Structure formats: C-alpha cells, structure tokens
XYZ file of C-alpha atoms in Angstrom:
746
model
C -32.727 26.527 -79.439
C -30.768 26.425 -76.220
C -30.395 30.182 -76.288
C -34.156 30.672 -76.695
C -34.909 28.201 -73.860
C -32.439 29.929 -71.623
C -33.872 33.335 -72.425
C -37.395 32.115 -71.851
C -36.496 30.619 -68.479
C -35.093 33.838 -67.067
C -38.471 35.293 -65.984
C -39.428 31.937 -64.525
C -36.207 31.741 -62.427
C -36.746 35.249 -61.114
C -40.272 34.351 -60.052
C -39.063 31.266 -58.206
C -36.555 33.327 -56.278
C -39.243 35.772 -55.220
C -41.470 32.920 -54.092
C -38.615 31.360 -52.099
C -37.857 34.666 -50.433
C -41.519 35.136 -49.566
C -41.718 31.627 -48.101
C -38.585 32.287 -46.056
C -40.059 35.496 -44.632
C -43.350 33.752 -43.866
C -41.522 30.870 -42.191
C -39.557 33.308 -40.043
C -42.796 35.064 -39.140
C -44.433 31.764 -38.217
C -41.392 30.731 -36.155
C -41.431 34.050 -34.337
C -45.175 33.702 -33.686
C -44.716 30.138 -32.394
C -41.880 31.264 -30.141
C -44.005 34.180 -28.849
C -47.008 31.950 -28.328
C -44.867 29.377 -26.516
C -43.440 32.075 -24.254
C -46.893 33.437 -23.452
C -48.285 29.980 -22.699
C -45.221 29.051 -20.622
C -45.676 32.182 -18.551
C -49.467 31.968 -18.314
C -49.926 28.269 -17.538
C -49.676 27.243 -13.896
C -46.679 25.080 -12.967
C -48.762 21.885 -12.456
C -50.299 22.314 -15.929
C -46.873 22.838 -17.512
C -45.531 19.745 -15.791
C -48.560 17.694 -16.855
C -48.164 18.928 -20.441
C -44.501 17.855 -20.505
C -45.360 14.456 -19.032
C -48.031 13.899 -21.725
C -45.548 14.969 -24.376
C -43.058 12.428 -23.034
C -45.740 9.729 -23.240
C -46.876 10.780 -26.733
C -43.587 11.662 -28.463
C -40.478 11.929 -26.223
C -38.322 12.595 -29.302
C -39.880 16.074 -29.673
C -38.945 16.902 -26.087
C -35.369 15.695 -26.609
C -35.089 17.724 -29.839
C -36.057 20.812 -27.884
C -33.768 20.262 -24.885
C -30.924 18.342 -26.545
C -28.999 21.315 -27.982
C -29.040 22.942 -24.546
C -27.473 19.838 -22.992
C -25.059 18.529 -25.602
C -23.841 21.763 -27.207
C -22.514 19.854 -30.276
C -19.296 18.520 -28.661
C -16.373 16.962 -30.531
C -12.908 15.677 -29.578
C -11.335 19.061 -30.294
C -13.532 20.687 -27.660
C -13.844 17.719 -25.254
C -12.846 18.839 -21.730
C -10.085 16.892 -19.960
C -10.418 18.128 -16.387
C -7.589 16.281 -14.636
C -3.958 16.466 -15.800
C -2.875 13.279 -17.579
C 0.254 11.770 -16.055
C 0.828 8.271 -17.356
C -1.854 6.133 -19.008
C -5.150 7.692 -20.061
C -7.723 6.536 -17.492
C -11.507 6.626 -17.364
C -11.562 9.749 -15.176
C -9.811 11.569 -18.040
C -12.518 10.449 -20.503
C -15.549 11.809 -18.662
C -15.718 14.658 -21.185
C -17.009 12.121 -23.706
C -20.404 12.423 -21.991
C -22.817 15.338 -21.961
C -22.610 15.558 -18.144
C -25.777 17.285 -16.971
C -28.139 16.953 -14.046
C -29.897 14.206 -15.998
C -26.928 12.004 -15.010
C -28.051 12.013 -11.376
C -28.785 8.580 -9.965
C -27.337 7.201 -6.747
C -24.851 10.068 -6.930
C -26.123 13.630 -7.353
C -23.277 14.587 -9.683
C -22.641 14.643 -13.392
C -20.319 12.076 -14.964
C -17.553 14.660 -15.215
C -17.932 15.731 -11.596
C -17.901 12.153 -10.280
C -14.868 11.277 -12.398
C -13.074 14.444 -11.273
C -13.779 13.729 -7.600
C -12.542 10.140 -7.887
C -9.471 11.057 -9.931
C -8.516 14.003 -7.701
C -8.588 11.877 -4.538
C -6.386 9.318 -6.297
C -3.909 11.846 -7.700
C -3.570 13.624 -4.349
C -3.164 10.283 -2.573
C -5.551 11.806 -0.042
C -5.370 10.246 3.418
C -7.738 12.558 5.318
C -11.026 13.563 3.667
C -14.231 15.187 4.921
C -17.556 15.029 3.062
C -20.562 17.153 4.014
C -23.813 15.844 2.540
C -23.807 12.215 1.387
C -27.595 11.635 0.796
C -27.717 8.221 -0.968
C -23.973 7.669 -0.572
C -22.848 7.805 -4.203
C -20.066 10.337 -3.623
C -19.183 8.554 -0.371
C -18.544 5.305 -2.236
C -16.556 7.129 -4.945
C -14.254 8.801 -2.395
C -13.810 5.618 -0.346
C -12.992 3.646 -3.503
C -10.374 6.201 -4.552
C -8.780 6.047 -1.070
C -8.541 2.227 -1.328
C -9.156 1.705 2.382
C -6.210 3.923 3.410
C -6.333 6.931 5.702
C -9.392 8.427 7.416
C -12.630 9.516 5.781
C -15.430 11.341 7.632
C -18.840 11.668 5.929
C -21.506 13.905 7.512
C -25.229 13.935 6.734
C -28.213 15.102 8.736
C -30.653 12.738 6.998
C -33.278 15.465 6.479
C -33.653 14.984 2.706
C -34.175 11.249 3.036
C -36.776 11.740 5.778
C -38.589 14.385 3.726
C -38.715 12.384 0.481
C -39.001 8.822 1.754
C -40.316 9.143 5.288
C -43.651 7.569 4.323
C -41.940 4.311 3.296
C -41.062 2.669 6.622
C -40.351 -0.737 5.066
C -37.446 0.463 2.915
C -33.823 0.204 4.038
C -32.221 3.495 5.061
C -29.558 4.872 2.749
C -26.904 4.774 5.491
C -27.484 1.043 5.962
C -26.984 0.533 2.237
C -23.790 2.635 2.268
C -22.358 0.753 5.255
C -23.076 -2.608 3.591
C -21.442 -1.485 0.334
C -18.327 -0.301 2.175
C -18.020 -3.616 4.025
C -18.658 -5.593 0.849
C -15.784 -3.902 -0.998
C -13.356 -3.628 1.929
C -13.533 0.174 2.145
C -13.603 2.493 5.149
C -15.560 5.600 6.119
C -16.915 7.117 9.333
C -20.609 7.694 8.566
C -21.537 10.531 10.928
C -25.191 11.513 11.281
C -25.902 15.000 12.545
C -26.086 18.705 11.774
C -22.861 20.028 10.235
C -23.419 23.270 12.152
C -23.004 21.505 15.512
C -21.342 18.119 14.952
C -17.692 18.040 15.976
C -14.754 15.669 15.639
C -10.983 16.049 15.721
C -9.558 15.688 12.229
C -6.681 18.148 12.263
C -5.646 19.397 8.832
C -7.081 17.338 5.973
C -6.264 16.766 2.323
C -9.697 17.289 0.774
C -13.134 18.585 1.785
C -16.299 18.096 -0.286
C -19.116 20.513 0.633
C -22.532 19.555 -0.734
C -24.862 19.978 2.228
C -27.116 22.857 3.291
C -27.278 25.205 0.277
C -28.549 28.237 2.164
C -26.152 31.164 2.389
C -25.539 30.760 6.106
C -25.375 26.984 5.764
C -22.648 27.121 3.110
C -20.699 29.740 5.033
C -20.857 27.674 8.206
C -19.753 24.470 6.448
C -16.821 26.244 4.850
C -15.698 27.943 8.060
C -16.026 24.819 10.199
C -14.676 22.236 7.745
C -13.407 23.842 4.535
C -10.744 25.740 6.434
C -9.381 22.457 7.783
C -7.786 21.859 4.367
C -4.000 21.943 4.559
C -1.941 24.246 2.358
C -1.999 22.533 -1.018
C -5.189 20.710 -0.031
C -8.480 20.891 -1.924
C -11.999 22.090 -1.191
C -14.761 21.113 -3.619
C -17.925 23.245 -3.544
C -20.786 21.609 -5.419
C -23.508 23.725 -7.059
C -21.309 26.833 -7.113
C -21.953 27.488 -10.812
C -25.000 27.369 -13.074
C -25.210 25.191 -16.179
C -27.697 27.308 -18.100
C -30.455 24.692 -18.014
C -31.347 23.586 -14.514
C -31.885 25.445 -11.244
C -28.597 26.318 -9.524
C -27.410 27.827 -6.241
C -25.137 30.526 -7.628
C -26.766 33.108 -5.374
C -25.675 31.208 -2.225
C -22.850 28.749 -2.932
C -21.482 30.968 -5.695
C -21.539 33.966 -3.393
C -19.541 32.144 -0.700
C -17.099 30.988 -3.382
C -16.510 34.595 -4.471
C -15.978 35.700 -0.847
C -13.454 32.934 -0.191
C -11.434 33.667 -3.350
C -11.354 37.368 -2.518
C -9.781 36.642 0.889
C -6.705 35.116 -0.773
C -6.214 31.939 1.280
C -7.794 29.825 -1.467
C -7.437 29.905 -5.236
C -9.914 28.599 -7.831
C -8.280 25.786 -9.802
C -11.127 24.663 -12.045
C -14.887 24.647 -12.569
C -16.231 21.206 -13.460
C -19.847 21.642 -14.523
C -21.419 23.103 -11.373
C -18.571 22.155 -8.994
C -15.708 24.479 -7.955
C -12.261 23.118 -7.074
C -10.334 25.350 -4.676
C -6.747 24.824 -3.517
C -5.384 26.323 -0.326
C -2.377 28.500 -1.158
C -1.864 30.198 2.184
C -1.832 29.169 5.834
C -4.689 30.522 7.967
C -4.332 33.937 9.530
C -2.797 33.689 13.002
C -5.395 35.808 14.792
C -8.523 34.293 13.266
C -10.389 32.298 15.887
C -11.947 29.017 14.881
C -15.759 29.007 15.151
C -17.063 27.594 18.375
C -18.601 24.150 18.421
C -22.337 24.486 18.082
C -22.170 27.940 16.549
C -23.285 28.855 13.091
C -19.717 29.653 12.051
C -17.471 32.649 12.701
C -18.707 35.628 14.591
C -19.934 38.455 12.323
C -17.118 40.767 13.468
C -14.521 38.085 12.579
C -15.980 37.653 9.114
C -16.078 41.396 8.541
C -12.516 41.858 9.814
C -11.222 39.186 7.466
C -13.102 40.585 4.466
C -11.800 44.087 5.121
C -8.220 42.826 4.871
C -7.258 43.353 8.529
C -7.149 39.675 9.505
C -3.380 39.310 9.180
C -0.381 41.129 7.791
C 0.272 38.061 5.674
C -2.861 38.606 3.613
C -1.316 41.760 2.206
C 1.623 39.874 0.696
C 1.765 38.803 -2.923
C -0.245 35.712 -3.805
C 1.635 32.439 -4.294
C 0.579 29.522 -6.448
C 2.767 26.735 -5.072
C 0.797 23.546 -4.488
C 3.839 21.784 -2.892
C 4.204 18.694 -5.037
C 6.098 16.184 -2.824
C 4.508 13.857 -0.265
C 7.094 13.768 2.572
C 5.905 10.362 3.793
C 6.440 8.588 0.473
C 8.492 11.075 -1.631
C 5.950 10.639 -4.405
C 5.499 13.560 -6.792
C 2.029 15.058 -7.172
C 0.955 17.951 -9.413
C 4.296 19.474 -10.412
C 5.090 23.058 -9.423
C 7.767 23.261 -12.127
C 5.627 25.351 -14.479
C 4.785 27.987 -11.883
C 8.302 28.235 -10.469
C 9.743 28.472 -13.980
C 7.412 31.407 -14.597
C 9.159 33.244 -11.736
C 12.395 33.031 -13.718
C 10.731 34.909 -16.562
C 9.064 37.395 -14.229
C 12.283 38.396 -12.448
C 14.795 37.447 -15.161
C 16.611 40.776 -15.488
C 17.158 41.130 -11.752
C 18.192 37.485 -11.447
C 20.851 37.815 -14.171
C 22.329 40.849 -12.416
C 22.356 39.176 -8.999
C 23.876 35.908 -10.264
C 26.626 37.803 -12.077
C 27.447 39.779 -8.935
C 27.256 36.726 -6.630
C 29.632 34.819 -8.911
C 32.322 37.401 -8.136
C 31.374 37.413 -4.447
C 31.735 33.636 -4.219
C 35.183 33.693 -5.851
C 36.351 36.223 -3.239
C 34.887 34.105 -0.439
C 36.654 30.944 -1.625
C 39.959 32.852 -1.923
C 39.542 33.958 1.704
C 38.857 30.382 2.819
C 35.193 31.027 3.580
C 32.280 28.640 3.011
C 29.837 29.222 0.157
C 28.229 25.806 -0.259
C 24.845 26.530 -1.827
C 23.775 25.195 -5.243
C 22.997 27.598 -8.066
C 19.371 26.496 -8.382
C 18.804 26.801 -4.620
C 20.297 30.283 -4.602
C 18.175 31.348 -7.573
C 14.974 30.052 -5.974
C 15.771 31.731 -2.663
C 16.114 35.046 -4.499
C 12.952 34.456 -6.573
C 10.792 33.466 -3.593
C 11.841 36.538 -1.625
C 11.028 38.669 -4.675
C 7.608 37.033 -5.085
C 6.557 36.952 -1.411
C 7.754 40.553 -0.856
C 8.240 39.972 2.885
C 8.501 42.653 5.514
C 10.720 40.386 7.640
C 12.979 37.443 6.702
C 14.675 35.266 9.346
C 17.848 33.299 8.505
C 19.315 30.560 10.757
C 22.255 30.447 10.208
C 24.128 32.561 7.627
C 27.550 30.871 8.142
C 29.831 33.222 6.158
C 27.048 35.106 4.389
C 26.625 33.479 0.956
C 22.871 32.806 1.283
C 22.578 36.160 3.067
C 23.733 37.858 -0.122
C 20.892 36.419 -2.197
C 18.246 37.327 0.390
C 19.556 40.894 0.738
C 19.718 41.280 -3.046
C 16.018 40.348 -3.289
C 15.030 42.687 -0.439
C 17.038 45.491 -2.068
C 15.345 44.898 -5.422
C 11.941 44.790 -3.697
C 12.662 48.147 -2.078
C 11.556 47.066 1.398
C 12.037 44.370 4.024
C 14.455 43.483 6.839
C 16.673 40.389 7.298
C 17.507 39.031 10.754
C 20.392 36.525 10.595
C 21.162 34.382 13.658
C 24.662 32.862 13.914
C 25.959 30.925 16.923
C 29.623 31.361 15.896
C 30.884 34.680 17.269
C 33.993 34.996 15.099
C 35.902 33.343 12.256
C 39.676 33.527 11.933
C 39.704 36.165 14.642
C 37.205 38.384 12.807
C 33.746 39.113 14.306
C 31.108 37.243 12.344
C 29.051 40.378 11.657
C 32.085 42.101 10.110
C 32.963 39.000 8.080
C 29.435 38.734 6.647
C 29.404 42.448 5.833
C 32.718 42.067 3.992
C 31.263 39.223 1.891
C 28.247 41.225 0.703
C 27.873 42.638 -2.773
C 28.335 46.388 -3.107
C 24.898 46.541 -4.767
C 22.862 45.451 -1.726
C 21.479 47.707 0.982
C 23.419 46.680 4.153
C 21.018 48.604 6.407
C 18.432 45.900 5.763
C 20.592 43.322 7.603
C 20.839 42.722 11.347
C 23.203 39.930 12.484
C 22.380 38.430 15.891
C 25.194 36.409 17.511
C 24.295 33.524 19.813
C 22.114 30.428 20.000
C 18.891 31.104 18.075
C 16.994 28.974 20.589
C 17.691 31.624 23.234
C 16.844 34.601 21.043
C 13.556 36.423 20.682
C 12.916 35.813 16.990
C 10.432 38.197 15.319
C 7.454 37.043 13.302
C 8.405 36.751 9.652
C 6.948 35.923 6.260
C 9.905 33.805 5.116
C 12.164 31.571 7.234
C 15.470 30.184 5.902
C 17.139 27.345 7.852
C 20.619 25.913 7.276
C 21.775 25.281 10.798
C 22.323 22.362 13.195
C 21.492 19.134 11.358
C 20.283 17.122 14.334
C 16.739 15.951 15.006
C 16.420 17.836 18.306
C 17.056 21.154 16.534
C 14.440 20.353 13.892
C 11.978 19.581 16.693
C 12.743 22.996 18.189
C 12.071 25.023 15.054
C 8.935 23.036 14.213
C 7.615 23.668 17.728
C 8.368 27.366 17.923
C 8.935 28.874 14.484
C 7.186 27.028 11.664
C 3.703 28.330 12.487
C 4.756 31.957 11.936
C 6.185 32.368 8.407
C 4.370 32.072 5.134
C 7.168 30.016 3.548
C 9.891 27.894 5.167
C 13.069 27.127 3.170
C 15.149 24.298 4.719
C 18.559 23.255 3.392
C 20.051 19.721 3.380
C 16.895 17.566 3.263
C 16.356 15.896 -0.150
C 18.702 15.179 -3.069
C 18.282 13.365 -6.371
C 19.996 9.985 -6.759
C 20.913 9.450 -10.396
C 21.394 5.673 -10.095
C 17.819 5.116 -8.892
C 16.356 8.236 -10.548
C 14.619 9.139 -7.329
C 14.435 11.682 -4.530
C 16.301 10.420 -1.461
C 17.179 11.923 1.934
C 20.436 13.838 1.987
C 23.298 12.318 4.047
C 21.560 8.967 4.334
C 23.011 6.237 6.575
C 24.458 8.657 9.117
C 21.759 8.070 11.683
C 18.268 9.508 12.095
C 19.093 13.185 11.766
C 17.241 16.355 10.898
C 16.393 15.451 7.288
C 14.311 12.479 8.452
C 12.755 14.479 11.243
C 11.709 17.238 8.834
C 10.061 14.666 6.546
C 8.280 12.924 9.413
C 7.086 16.182 10.995
C 5.635 17.314 7.666
C 3.982 13.913 7.219
C 2.436 14.085 10.698
C 0.905 17.446 9.815
C -0.258 16.213 6.372
C 1.896 18.989 4.947
C 3.460 18.589 1.501
C 6.684 20.231 0.385
C 8.484 21.471 -2.729
C 11.844 19.875 -3.579
C 14.502 21.921 -5.373
C 16.131 18.701 -6.633
C 12.851 17.533 -8.199
C 12.273 20.960 -9.735
C 15.753 21.010 -11.284
C 14.821 17.897 -13.289
C 11.258 18.819 -14.196
C 11.551 22.546 -14.793
C 10.309 24.275 -17.913
C 12.870 25.736 -20.300
C 14.430 28.940 -19.024
C 14.060 32.194 -20.941
C 16.519 32.762 -23.767
C 20.026 33.088 -22.416
C 21.921 31.494 -19.568
C 22.686 32.462 -15.997
C 26.367 32.628 -15.041
C 27.484 29.556 -13.098
C 28.613 30.250 -9.527
C 28.869 26.829 -7.876
C 28.543 24.244 -10.677
C 28.181 20.624 -9.654
C 26.811 21.327 -6.168
C 23.814 19.196 -5.217
C 20.322 20.654 -4.938
C 19.143 19.583 -1.490
C 16.592 22.063 -0.135
C 12.846 21.807 0.439
C 10.234 24.539 0.752
C 6.926 24.258 2.563
C 4.202 26.529 3.886
C 4.250 27.709 7.468
C 1.632 25.847 9.493
C 0.479 25.102 13.006
C 1.518 21.810 14.542
C -1.144 19.164 15.011
C -1.514 17.212 18.242
C 0.447 14.182 16.994
C 3.330 16.313 15.691
C 3.453 18.420 18.864
C 3.778 15.278 20.956
C 6.525 13.978 18.675
C 8.439 17.250 19.140
C 8.176 16.956 22.926
C 9.387 13.340 22.805
C 12.336 14.387 20.645
C 13.426 16.847 23.307
C 13.257 14.011 25.825
C 15.321 11.746 23.538
C 17.975 14.471 23.260
C 18.121 14.645 27.057
C 18.520 10.859 27.244
C 21.469 11.022 24.828
C 23.177 13.472 27.154
C 22.543 11.085 30.053
C 24.192 8.264 28.099
C 27.248 10.402 27.353
C 27.513 11.475 31.007
C 27.429 7.820 32.167
C 23.951 7.742 33.724
C 23.061 4.338 32.259
C 20.297 3.482 34.724
C 18.528 6.819 34.316
C 18.802 6.637 30.542
C 17.521 3.054 30.461
C 14.519 4.001 32.593
C 13.717 6.960 30.346
C 14.000 4.845 27.194
C 11.717 2.210 28.706
C 9.107 4.853 29.529
C 8.979 5.859 25.866
C 8.965 2.298 24.539
C 6.144 1.125 26.812
C 3.840 4.068 26.151
C 1.653 5.060 23.206
C 4.270 7.315 21.644
C 4.581 7.639 17.885
C 6.322 4.754 16.073
C 9.065 7.078 14.799
C 9.896 8.153 18.369
C 9.923 4.545 19.581
C 12.319 3.518 16.819
C 14.662 6.328 17.834
C 14.456 5.178 21.462
C 15.356 1.641 20.376
C 18.405 3.111 18.678
C 19.491 4.568 22.021
C 19.528 1.058 23.501
C 22.272 0.137 21.048
C 24.293 3.112 22.256
C 24.092 1.572 25.714
C 25.680 -1.575 24.234
C 22.591 -3.783 24.007
C 22.114 -6.091 21.026
C 18.806 -7.770 20.379
C 20.064 -11.396 20.044
C 22.022 -11.248 23.315
C 19.477 -9.173 25.259
C 16.056 -9.916 23.736
C 14.189 -8.965 26.928
C 15.465 -5.402 26.742
C 13.922 -4.823 23.313
C 10.104 -4.838 23.332
C 8.377 -6.237 20.281
C 7.455 -3.498 17.820
C 4.823 -4.124 15.181
C 6.226 -2.944 11.851
C 4.000 -3.115 8.802
C 6.632 -2.382 6.169
C 3.949 -1.714 3.545
C 2.750 1.348 5.485
C 5.984 2.845 6.822
C 6.928 6.372 5.887
C 10.400 7.049 4.499
C 11.617 8.322 7.876
C 10.097 5.376 9.760
C 11.636 2.895 7.318
C 15.127 4.380 7.763
C 14.734 4.494 11.553
C 13.710 0.814 11.513
C 16.670 -0.141 9.300
C 19.108 1.837 11.464
C 17.871 0.164 14.628
C 17.896 -3.309 13.083
C 21.450 -2.933 11.754
C 22.842 -1.377 14.942
C 21.183 -3.972 17.211
C 22.269 -6.918 14.987
C 18.640 -7.892 14.437
C 19.383 -9.537 11.123
C 15.993 -11.225 10.838
C 14.188 -7.896 10.944
C 16.724 -6.200 8.671
C 16.316 -9.001 6.161
C 12.550 -8.476 6.179
C 13.013 -4.747 5.645
C 15.540 -4.962 2.803
C 14.281 -8.144 1.151
C 10.549 -7.592 1.207
C 10.351 -5.912 -2.171
C 8.930 -2.504 -2.932
C 6.640 -1.002 -0.311
C 3.157 -0.124 -1.477
C 3.331 3.565 -0.599
C 6.957 4.743 -0.780
C 8.147 5.806 -4.233
C 9.772 2.758 -5.821
C 13.065 4.498 -6.655
C 13.420 5.834 -3.113
C 12.614 2.426 -1.638
C 15.131 0.777 -3.942
C 17.849 3.276 -2.948
C 17.331 2.660 0.779
C 17.077 -1.123 0.612
C 20.054 -1.460 -1.760
C 22.289 0.533 0.554
C 21.201 -1.101 3.806
C 21.544 -4.506 2.190
C 25.297 -3.821 1.971
C 25.546 -3.930 5.751
C 24.163 -7.453 5.794
C 26.295 -10.348 4.469
C 24.514 -11.842 1.459
C 24.259 -15.337 2.923
C 22.121 -14.075 5.786
C 19.385 -12.957 3.391
C 18.268 -16.558 2.938
C 18.713 -17.951 6.460
C 15.639 -18.840 8.574
C 14.575 -16.233 11.121
C 15.285 -18.607 14.044
C 18.897 -18.984 12.964
C 19.290 -15.264 12.418
C 18.026 -14.608 15.951
C 20.881 -16.659 17.471
C 23.671 -14.791 19.213
C 26.574 -16.534 17.500
C 25.292 -15.600 14.028
C 25.110 -11.974 15.158
C 28.662 -11.991 16.507
C 30.039 -13.450 13.285
C 28.026 -11.049 11.158
C 29.068 -7.995 13.161
C 32.677 -9.092 12.805
C 32.492 -9.008 9.026
C 30.385 -5.850 8.679
C 31.965 -3.327 6.302
C 33.426 -0.404 8.162
C 32.734 3.160 7.209
C 35.654 5.557 6.865
C 34.992 6.809 10.413
C 35.035 3.267 11.806
C 31.410 3.073 12.887
C 28.563 0.804 11.881
C 25.231 1.896 10.358
C 23.561 4.671 12.309
C 26.801 6.079 13.677
C 26.853 3.646 16.607
C 30.282 2.545 17.838
C 31.009 -1.202 17.538
C 30.525 -3.425 20.570
C-alpha cells in the first residue's frame, strides 16, 4: 500500500516543483518590475513631490520606510564586526563602545556628528591629554562642549564660527536665544573653558602657536577647506591630530568627498600628514613631519597659500626633507608630565625586522670595536638599545647629512657611519671640542676606533666648540655633549628647527623601584635634562623615550643580537625637529642671561649678579626661569628664613607644575632652607598631571633631604631661622659634600 501511494505521489510532487519554480520566476519578474517602476517614478517625480510622498508614508506607515532604509544604515552588525575606533588602554570606556550604535547622519542633534564620531573626538582629546585645541565650525556647540569636557578645563581651546548657518536657518526667529549664548552658559555651568570666536576663518587671526588637535568642520567648499587647513590645520605639532569632518561618504546621505575628500588626498600626498583612521565620514590625520622650512605661512586675511606655493609643494620641491623616507613615529611621551600616550613600540619594533640582517652584522662588528676601545682606555658608554635605534633611525630616515655633537672617542660615530654605509649615501659631520686624547689627535683616534666595514670618506671631524662652528642643515641631529642648561638652550635656539629627527642622550631613564620614567642624573641641580623636557613642553612637542621603548617593545625577530654593553642604562630621547615658539624662544634667551649671571657670581661681582637676578624675578619671565634665578640667590649665600625680603613670593600651584618646574622648585626650596615650601612639595601627595610613578620618585628622594620631624611642623615654625640652621646642620651630605642642587653649604 505504501509503495503504491508513494508511486502515485511522484507525478504530484513533480507538478508542485514546477509550480513553485514558476511562482519564483514570476515573483522575480514582479520584483524587477517594481524596482524598475520605483526607479522611473523616483527619477520622474519632482523633488517636492518625492519629499511629500515620503512624509505621507511616514505618517501612514513609518515601518515600511524603515524596512527600506534600515539595511542601508545598520548593515547587520554583530560583536565580531563591531568597530572599536580608539585603542583600549585600561578599562573599557563608553567611547570604546560607540560601535554598538548604527552611527549615521540620523544621529545628528545638537552635535552634527554620529555617535562614533562624537565618541572618537571626545576619547582622542582625552587620550592625547590635549592642552591646545582649535575647532573650526561649532554651529550649535555640540562638538565644542564635547571637546571642552574632554579637556576638563585645562589648557586653551579656540572655537571659530561665522554664524552664517544659524542666521540662514533661524534668522526669522528673533525671540530665540542665540546658539553661542547657550554654549557660553553651558560652559560656565559645568566649569569648562573655551574661547568662542565669531568671524570668518579665512580672515580671523589669533596667536596659538603649535597645537595638539584641530577639528575642521566649517566651509565645505574646496577653497574653504583648503584655506582652513592651511591656516589652522598646519598649526598641529608633530604627533598632533587634524580631524576633517565629511571627508568620506557613507553610501546613504549626501557627502562632501569632492571637496573635503579632495583636500584630504592632497594633504596625504604631500607627506607631512598620515591618515590614521576613518570614523564614519571623519578623517583622523596625524602630523609625522615638521613643516618645510621655506614654505611661507598664508597671510592674515588671505584665502590661504599663494597658488605658486601650493603648486611648488605639490610638485615635491618644497623642501629636501620631503624626499626622505616617511616616518610613523607619533612620539609617545609628554615631556611635561612623563605620561605615556599611544605607544611607538610596535612601529619601532618593525624597524628591527626591516633592517634585521644589517643590524646583526653591525652589532657583531661593534662588539669587537668596543672591546678594543675599552682595552685602549677609551670611552664607549652607550647602551645597546640606544645604539641599535640610532642605527635603525639613520637607516629609515636615509639622511643626506647627519650632525653629531660630540663623538667623544667615536663609539656612536661607528653606528651612524655603519648606517650611512649600508644606505649607500649620506655624510656625517662630527663636532668635538677636545683636540686630542692621550697625545693623539681626536680625528686620528676616532678613525682608529672605526670598523673596517664602514666608509671613512663619509666622516668629517670638526675640532672646536660647536657653538662657534658653521653647522650645515641636516636631517638627523645627534647630541651627547655638554650637560648644562645653557648648552641645551643654545642647540634649541639654533639647531633644533633644522633636522627632521633629534636624538639627545642622557635625558630620561627608567626607575625600577617606582616603575616610572625619571630624569637622568636627578638631584644634581637643574641641568640639561630638565631644560630639554621644559623646552619640549613649551613647544607642545612630545618625545620618544628609549627607556620606555625597551620595556614596551614587541618581541624581536627570531634570534638574538650580540651584547656589546650589557647593563648600561637606556637614557636617550628622540623628537622631531621644530621651530621654537615665542615662549620657548624667550626662555632660551633668559637661560643665556642666567649663564652670564653664574659667571658674574664666580668672578665675585655680587652686586651685578644680584641686580640681574632681581630683574628676572620681578618681570613676567617663565616660572621655570624664575625658579632657576631663585637658585642663584642661594649661590650668593642667601637663605629664605634669614633673608626673606630677598626672595619674592612665587605662586606655585603644585597640581599644575611640569616635571622640570617641580624639580626646580624642590631644588630651590632645599638649597634656600625653605622647609615649609619643601614640605608642601614633597608631602602634598600625587600631582594631578605628572605621572604618579615619576612624582613618587621625585618626592621620595627630596624628602630624604628634610628631617622627618619637620614634615609635621606648622609653617610658621618652619619659617623661623633657628629651625633652618638646625635642619641644615643635620642634612645628609652627598659624597661630594654639597647639599641638594649642588650648592655649597653656608
């Protein structure tokens, strides 16, 4: 029976399949017809009719409209494909979770950004610890509030808007409150700060110097975007960010790819900026190269650069530096706080893989060279990681000219020459003030310490004081010379604007006890390492620390490099060459004056030195310079408790001091026996900005110079002269018999 039923059903099943296939074909035909008819109607109907039709559809059945547009907006996301735009360092925060939302132009409300864009903007400002930000185009003030909130009332924030869009859309509503009034009230209500500038971004002008971040979302015409980028985008420091909104399309809504996207492509092609990420329609650029030396800034009131300047830059003739190999260092250390930002460890580790074979050969050869140098009694004090990075950076930059101050006995010279030899081009100029060593001319001694595998014709040794020499323009500058602040002021004033990269030895080390970056040779006075950090901070210029890299680096390629100087500390920093801002330039000039005053003190001209110190203290000089001047008073024998009138009151907000300013304040307080101030500096807990480990290292060490009982005495008692005399009598002596700061007792 079952067999008969099955046999009888076979024709029926075949018929059903044919019917299903026919229905499927008919349904496809109907769908195609409906799609064709919809396309014809969409093209034939006038725009007002189409808009009215969609509005009626929303009133009648909005679900149908959402079913049609939903797949274009949501694209069936899941956690596997959810974008996480910002790197996650520490706890997962809301700005990392913005990918949970669809993020389209339908998100626009007070802020004309998607959820992902707004979260990225807020999170980026926070992660960069941005202190100087420019915004072009604030409209209702949504992005303005987001940036100001991320800055937490710190630093300087300029927001520019011409007000044209508000006037065009809401000009017929005179009773309403203007958007700028609402923004100003919101900022006051939440304790935030921003300079709300009203005017045309093509003509408005203000002095910002280099900035950390620029958001461009103003005039979307081609010339408007170009002008905004030239006038404000190029103010971003090396490692700083420029955000260009509406640079990409999202496939659904109208975009400005033909204008903003075109400018984006032009900027990337030039090589000064690199595209980091696209977040919906917004482009995030990072500056990877200092501006070309001969490019003139656009004149105030102009529409941007002159056409011939733009054309020259696009044709590749703007600067010799633009022909060098592209670098991707973001410079991950804030010199003011020693906080670590986006780590460069991954990129630098990739250089090991890129140049691994050459590096192995050089390290093997330099190991033998160093052994010969030590046997001869010559100095070769350079850590293995520092030497490797010096070689790798010269290989990657491919410089035409390298300048070295000073080579000492030629150990660092060997690594630079090895890289130039492997590159096949480039010249090294080494400046050494010492004419001879052990009766041998320094040029001959350095030549004798070179590897047989380097090209010696690429080296020129110049004997004498580098400050008196005519130093050529270079792409890479290596400094391991005089470790005094006046010398650092000299090379920042005259040399740092020229090279593409600056490599400075003896600045930062890693302290294992506090697990933190700390200044090298701390507690020996305010010397060059502090000046380098403060000068970089004044210019809003970040740096790369070799010590930090050595602890965060990615795994090396298979194999190991031969050890040459095991156990030596990593203590160098690298930063991009840059022009000096007004504040830094003035600090350099004051440092030269302070050096002159020290010479006056040594020569016995007390009255002249005291007058010069007073001129600095009673002017509007930088706090760091004033603290150094106060230190000179202690060299003249003055102590604050016994001569309070000599020391003017200095307002120190310890929560906002940079690392260099904090050390200068501690040095002055200890040397002048101002125990009340020193107690406040070492006993006030962690500062809000300085990295906690660094702060702990400094305060722990300076606390040793203050007898423990004084930490709990009232300020009035600590100010008394007899307490100071007793305390100075029991201060621990250093091996050289001086007190903190290198100042002789009494």
